[in-house]
Amino acid sequence: MLGSAEDVHHEVGGHVLSRYGHLVPGGGTPEAAVVVGTFVVAHGQWYGRHWHTTHQLAWAEKGVIAVRAQGSTWVLPPTMALWIPAGIEHATGATSPVEGHSLYYVPDRCPVRWTEPTVVGVSPLLRELIGYLADDSLSACARERAEAVVLDQLRPVSVATVLAPLPRDDRARRVAHALRECPADDRTLAEWGAEVGASARTLARAFAAETGMPFGQWRTRARLQSAMPLLAGGATVAAVACRVGYASPSAFVAAFRRVVGVPPGTYFSP
């Protein structure tokens, strides 16, 4: 946790925003319907749970951003962004060093009516428009035209969240932490049990009851979470597959498609 949402203020486009992107009372009424904020997040750093009075589009220009909200976790490369409606509590972090932008939308001036977090694709045009709107010197007319095109570019994509929550049981949690550190470790639950002091059956029950999925499914998702920043950084599918514990690139691609809904090439292509 980095403190309350109002601990640190910064100014974007002439408008004062808190560290987490709130439009700060007394900081001026935005003339623009869209305010662009820029942020840098270190690997492993998280902004604790918070919410905004504005809608937010969270996007990492470089690196992979993660957003937790409503029991789900989205892992987003630069080709994806997440629409977070006003009032939705969420936490934002980085699975690799991130340079990103958030677009904050004044709700009563925004025609988008999505009520749940929604993944959108970031096309080359949308990417350029985000940078364009960050220019404080834009005229009101130019800004209004660009804002309209941005809204037209917000198109939902059908991808699943990659969720691998930690179990509460201390012994199972040790296994989970070890696999996050070394996703290619292919030890069985019996072998893990010998290390952490629990039977395979006890560990299996803990993963099923406390993560909502069997151990094998949890490990697959943990491996995919580890793969995301590597793929976003330009590593080949073959190299990533080996790094996270798959015997072949085809096995990795099949697992990725099964969980995420699309193959890696589609997920990471502009």
Short mmCIF file of C-alpha atoms in Angstrom, two decimals:
data_model
loop_
_atom_site.label_atom_id
_atom_site.label_comp_id
_atom_site.label_asym_id
_atom_site.label_seq_id
_atom_site.Cartn_x
_atom_site.Cartn_y
_atom_site.Cartn_z
CA MET A 1 0.00 0.00 0.00
CA LEU A 2 1.39 3.37 -1.00
CA GLY A 3 -0.87 5.46 1.23
CA SER A 4 -4.26 7.01 0.76
CA ALA A 5 -5.50 8.10 -2.63
CA GLU A 6 -4.98 11.73 -1.72
CA ASP A 7 -1.42 11.50 -0.35
CA VAL A 8 0.31 12.68 -3.51
CA HIS A 9 -1.14 15.07 -6.09
CA HIS A 10 0.08 15.77 -9.59
CA GLU A 11 -1.13 17.96 -12.41
CA VAL A 12 -2.19 16.62 -15.79
CA GLY A 13 -3.36 18.85 -18.58
CA GLY A 14 -3.90 21.68 -16.10
CA HIS A 15 -5.96 19.46 -13.76
CA VAL A 16 -4.81 18.26 -10.36
CA LEU A 17 -4.98 14.50 -9.89
CA SER A 18 -4.14 12.38 -6.87
CA ARG A 19 -1.53 9.63 -7.07
CA TYR A 20 -4.33 7.23 -8.01
CA GLY A 21 -5.93 9.51 -10.58
CA HIS A 22 -8.69 11.25 -8.67
CA LEU A 23 -9.61 14.71 -9.86
CA VAL A 24 -8.83 16.63 -6.68
CA PRO A 25 -11.49 18.98 -5.29
CA GLY A 26 -10.36 22.56 -5.69
CA GLY A 27 -7.91 21.58 -8.42
CA GLY A 28 -9.99 23.06 -11.20
CA THR A 29 -12.92 21.81 -13.25
CA PRO A 30 -11.67 19.97 -16.32
CA GLU A 31 -12.65 21.51 -19.63
CA ALA A 32 -11.64 18.30 -21.37
CA ALA A 33 -13.82 15.20 -21.24
CA VAL A 34 -10.64 13.09 -21.13
CA VAL A 35 -7.58 13.72 -18.95
CA VAL A 36 -4.38 11.76 -19.59
CA GLY A 37 -2.10 10.77 -16.71
CA THR A 38 1.36 9.24 -17.11
CA PHE A 39 2.90 6.86 -14.58
CA VAL A 40 5.93 4.64 -13.98
CA VAL A 41 5.61 1.48 -11.87
CA ALA A 42 8.54 -0.67 -10.76
CA HIS A 43 8.49 -4.45 -11.08
CA GLY A 44 6.39 -5.90 -8.27
CA GLN A 45 5.07 -2.51 -7.11
CA TRP A 46 1.35 -2.15 -6.44
CA TYR A 47 -0.99 0.76 -5.90
CA GLY A 48 -3.29 -0.52 -3.14
CA ARG A 49 -7.04 -0.86 -3.44
CA HIS A 50 -8.70 2.40 -4.39
CA TRP A 51 -11.43 3.82 -6.63
CA HIS A 52 -12.00 6.85 -8.81
CA THR A 53 -14.79 9.32 -9.29
CA THR A 54 -13.87 9.19 -12.99
CA HIS A 55 -13.89 6.30 -15.44
CA GLN A 56 -10.36 5.08 -16.14
CA LEU A 57 -8.66 3.39 -19.07
CA ALA A 58 -5.46 1.81 -17.71
CA TRP A 59 -2.77 1.08 -20.30
CA ALA A 60 0.93 0.18 -20.22
CA GLU A 61 2.86 1.62 -23.14
CA LYS A 62 5.85 -0.46 -22.06
CA GLY A 63 5.84 -3.51 -19.80
CA VAL A 64 2.89 -5.49 -18.44
CA ILE A 65 0.34 -4.00 -16.08
CA ALA A 66 -1.90 -6.04 -13.78
CA VAL A 67 -5.25 -4.92 -12.39
CA ARG A 68 -7.19 -6.68 -9.63
CA ALA A 69 -10.89 -5.95 -9.27
CA GLN A 70 -14.05 -7.81 -8.29
CA GLY A 71 -12.18 -11.05 -7.60
CA SER A 72 -10.40 -11.15 -10.98
CA THR A 73 -6.91 -10.25 -12.18
CA TRP A 74 -6.21 -8.88 -15.66
CA VAL A 75 -2.64 -9.10 -17.00
CA LEU A 76 -2.33 -6.57 -19.80
CA PRO A 77 0.45 -6.16 -22.38
CA PRO A 78 0.70 -2.97 -24.45
CA THR A 79 -1.85 -4.35 -26.93
CA MET A 80 -4.58 -4.38 -24.24
CA ALA A 81 -6.07 -1.82 -21.86
CA LEU A 82 -8.70 -2.11 -19.15
CA TRP A 83 -11.74 0.13 -18.82
CA ILE A 84 -12.48 0.60 -15.10
CA PRO A 85 -15.85 2.29 -14.45
CA ALA A 86 -16.06 5.03 -11.85
CA GLY A 87 -16.58 3.69 -8.34
CA ILE A 88 -15.10 0.22 -8.99
CA GLU A 89 -12.53 -0.61 -6.32
CA HIS A 90 -9.30 -1.97 -7.82
CA ALA A 91 -5.56 -2.34 -7.31
CA THR A 92 -2.95 -1.78 -10.01
CA GLY A 93 0.56 -3.20 -10.22
CA ALA A 94 3.34 -4.27 -12.54
CA THR A 95 4.61 -7.74 -13.40
CA SER A 96 7.53 -6.03 -15.17
CA PRO A 97 8.72 -2.40 -15.14
CA VAL A 98 5.91 -0.31 -16.60
CA GLU A 99 5.66 3.02 -18.35
CA GLY A 100 2.01 3.72 -18.84
CA HIS A 101 -0.83 6.11 -19.29
CA SER A 102 -4.29 6.28 -17.84
CA LEU A 103 -7.14 8.12 -19.47
CA TYR A 104 -9.64 9.55 -16.99
CA TYR A 105 -13.14 10.23 -18.31
CA VAL A 106 -15.56 12.66 -16.71
CA PRO A 107 -18.64 10.38 -16.35
CA ASP A 108 -21.34 12.90 -17.27
CA ARG A 109 -19.45 13.75 -20.46
CA CYS A 110 -18.70 10.16 -21.47
CA PRO A 111 -21.06 8.11 -23.67
CA VAL A 112 -19.49 4.77 -22.68
CA ARG A 113 -21.89 2.95 -20.37
CA TRP A 114 -19.93 -0.18 -19.44
CA THR A 115 -20.62 -1.04 -15.80
CA GLU A 116 -17.97 -3.77 -15.38
CA PRO A 117 -14.20 -3.76 -16.01
CA THR A 118 -13.80 -4.35 -19.75
CA VAL A 119 -10.71 -5.24 -21.79
CA VAL A 120 -10.23 -3.24 -24.98
CA GLY A 121 -7.69 -3.69 -27.74
CA VAL A 122 -5.12 -0.95 -28.21
CA SER A 123 -4.77 -0.36 -31.94
CA PRO A 124 -1.86 1.64 -33.38
CA LEU A 125 -4.32 4.53 -33.88
CA LEU A 126 -5.51 4.46 -30.26
CA ARG A 127 -1.91 4.32 -29.09
CA GLU A 128 -1.07 7.48 -31.04
CA LEU A 129 -4.22 9.26 -29.89
CA ILE A 130 -3.38 8.68 -26.22
CA GLY A 131 -0.04 10.40 -26.74
CA TYR A 132 -1.70 13.16 -28.72
CA LEU A 133 -4.21 13.92 -25.96
CA ALA A 134 -1.39 14.17 -23.43
CA ASP A 135 -0.26 17.36 -25.21
CA ASP A 136 -1.34 20.28 -23.00
CA SER A 137 -1.09 22.73 -25.89
CA LEU A 138 -3.96 21.23 -27.91
CA SER A 139 -6.72 23.64 -28.83
CA ALA A 140 -10.19 22.90 -27.49
CA CYS A 141 -11.45 22.00 -30.97
CA ALA A 142 -8.52 19.66 -31.70
CA ARG A 143 -8.94 17.99 -28.32
CA GLU A 144 -12.67 17.50 -28.82
CA ARG A 145 -12.11 15.86 -32.21
CA ALA A 146 -9.42 13.53 -30.82
CA GLU A 147 -11.57 12.59 -27.84
CA ALA A 148 -14.37 11.53 -30.17
CA VAL A 149 -12.02 9.29 -32.15
CA VAL A 150 -10.63 7.73 -28.95
CA LEU A 151 -14.13 6.81 -27.82
CA ASP A 152 -14.80 5.28 -31.23
CA GLN A 153 -11.64 3.17 -30.84
CA LEU A 154 -12.73 1.61 -27.52
CA ARG A 155 -13.71 -1.83 -28.72
CA PRO A 156 -14.07 -4.73 -26.27
CA VAL A 157 -12.07 -7.89 -26.89
CA SER A 158 -13.06 -11.30 -25.61
CA VAL A 159 -10.24 -12.54 -23.39
CA ALA A 160 -10.34 -14.29 -20.04
CA THR A 161 -8.58 -13.13 -16.91
CA VAL A 162 -5.54 -15.13 -15.80
CA LEU A 163 -6.28 -15.70 -12.15
CA ALA A 164 -3.91 -17.59 -9.83
CA PRO A 165 -4.78 -16.52 -6.26
CA LEU A 166 -2.63 -17.56 -3.33
CA PRO A 167 -4.01 -20.18 -0.93
CA ARG A 168 -4.34 -19.25 2.75
CA ASP A 169 -2.84 -22.45 4.15
CA ASP A 170 0.78 -21.67 5.06
CA ARG A 171 2.14 -24.87 3.52
CA ALA A 172 0.22 -24.52 0.27
CA ARG A 173 1.17 -20.85 0.16
CA ARG A 174 4.86 -21.78 0.35
CA VAL A 175 4.37 -24.05 -2.65
CA ALA A 176 2.58 -21.28 -4.54
CA HIS A 177 5.30 -18.73 -3.81
CA ALA A 178 7.99 -21.20 -4.93
CA LEU A 179 6.17 -21.84 -8.21
CA ARG A 180 5.77 -18.14 -8.84
CA GLU A 181 9.54 -17.80 -8.42
CA CYS A 182 10.27 -20.86 -10.59
CA PRO A 183 7.24 -21.74 -12.73
CA ALA A 184 9.15 -24.49 -14.57
CA ASP A 185 9.47 -26.54 -11.37
CA ASP A 186 7.47 -29.68 -12.18
CA ARG A 187 7.51 -31.42 -8.81
CA THR A 188 4.37 -33.32 -7.87
CA LEU A 189 2.27 -32.45 -4.84
CA ALA A 190 3.73 -35.45 -3.04
CA GLU A 191 7.24 -34.09 -3.62
CA TRP A 192 6.17 -30.62 -2.52
CA GLY A 193 4.52 -32.13 0.53
CA ALA A 194 7.78 -33.71 1.62
CA GLU A 195 9.38 -30.25 1.54
CA VAL A 196 6.66 -28.26 3.30
CA GLY A 197 5.47 -30.92 5.75
CA ALA A 198 2.05 -31.86 4.39
CA SER A 199 0.55 -34.76 2.52
CA ALA A 200 -0.30 -34.46 -1.17
CA ARG A 201 -3.97 -34.82 -0.25
CA THR A 202 -3.79 -31.93 2.24
CA LEU A 203 -2.14 -29.66 -0.31
CA ALA A 204 -4.61 -30.66 -3.01
CA ARG A 205 -7.54 -29.85 -0.71
CA ALA A 206 -6.00 -26.48 0.21
CA PHE A 207 -5.53 -25.43 -3.41
CA ALA A 208 -9.03 -26.56 -4.42
CA ALA A 209 -10.78 -24.97 -1.44
CA GLU A 210 -8.77 -21.75 -1.18
CA THR A 211 -8.00 -20.85 -4.80
CA GLY A 212 -11.14 -22.24 -6.40
CA MET A 213 -9.25 -24.56 -8.72
CA PRO A 214 -7.27 -27.83 -8.64
CA PHE A 215 -3.51 -27.60 -8.21
CA GLY A 216 -2.79 -28.49 -11.85
CA GLN A 217 -5.05 -25.72 -13.10
CA TRP A 218 -3.55 -23.25 -10.64
CA ARG A 219 -0.02 -24.11 -11.81
CA THR A 220 -1.02 -23.62 -15.45
CA ARG A 221 -2.35 -20.16 -14.68
CA ALA A 222 0.70 -19.24 -12.61
CA ARG A 223 2.89 -20.27 -15.53
CA LEU A 224 0.87 -18.12 -17.91
CA GLN A 225 1.11 -15.14 -15.57
CA SER A 226 4.90 -15.57 -15.56
CA ALA A 227 4.92 -15.84 -19.34
CA MET A 228 3.07 -12.56 -19.95
CA PRO A 229 5.90 -10.08 -19.25
CA LEU A 230 8.37 -12.27 -21.15
CA LEU A 231 6.17 -12.33 -24.25
CA ALA A 232 5.47 -8.60 -23.93
CA GLY A 233 9.22 -8.01 -23.80
CA GLY A 234 9.68 -9.70 -27.16
CA ALA A 235 10.82 -13.19 -26.14
CA THR A 236 9.90 -15.96 -28.56
CA VAL A 237 7.13 -18.41 -27.79
CA ALA A 238 9.68 -21.24 -27.82
CA ALA A 239 11.92 -19.51 -25.29
CA VAL A 240 9.02 -18.60 -23.03
CA ALA A 241 7.53 -22.09 -23.20
CA CYS A 242 10.80 -23.58 -21.97
CA ARG A 243 11.25 -20.89 -19.32
CA VAL A 244 7.86 -21.49 -17.69
CA GLY A 245 7.89 -25.28 -17.84
CA TYR A 246 6.39 -26.53 -21.08
CA ALA A 247 7.94 -29.37 -23.04
CA SER A 248 7.10 -27.78 -26.39
CA PRO A 249 5.91 -24.48 -27.85
CA SER A 250 2.74 -26.17 -29.09
CA ALA A 251 1.85 -27.33 -25.57
CA PHE A 252 2.33 -23.78 -24.29
CA VAL A 253 0.24 -22.25 -27.08
CA ALA A 254 -2.54 -24.76 -26.42
CA ALA A 255 -2.57 -23.92 -22.70
CA PHE A 256 -2.53 -20.18 -23.42
CA ARG A 257 -5.44 -20.46 -25.86
CA ARG A 258 -7.42 -22.67 -23.46
CA VAL A 259 -7.12 -20.21 -20.55
CA VAL A 260 -7.00 -16.81 -22.25
CA GLY A 261 -9.22 -17.55 -25.23
CA VAL A 262 -6.76 -16.57 -27.98
CA PRO A 263 -3.22 -17.73 -28.87
CA PRO A 264 -0.22 -15.64 -27.76
CA GLY A 265 0.32 -14.24 -31.25
CA THR A 266 -3.15 -12.73 -31.27
CA TYR A 267 -2.99 -11.47 -27.68
CA PHE A 268 0.30 -9.63 -28.21
CA SER A 269 -0.13 -8.45 -31.80
CA PRO A 270 -0.93 -4.74 -32.35
#
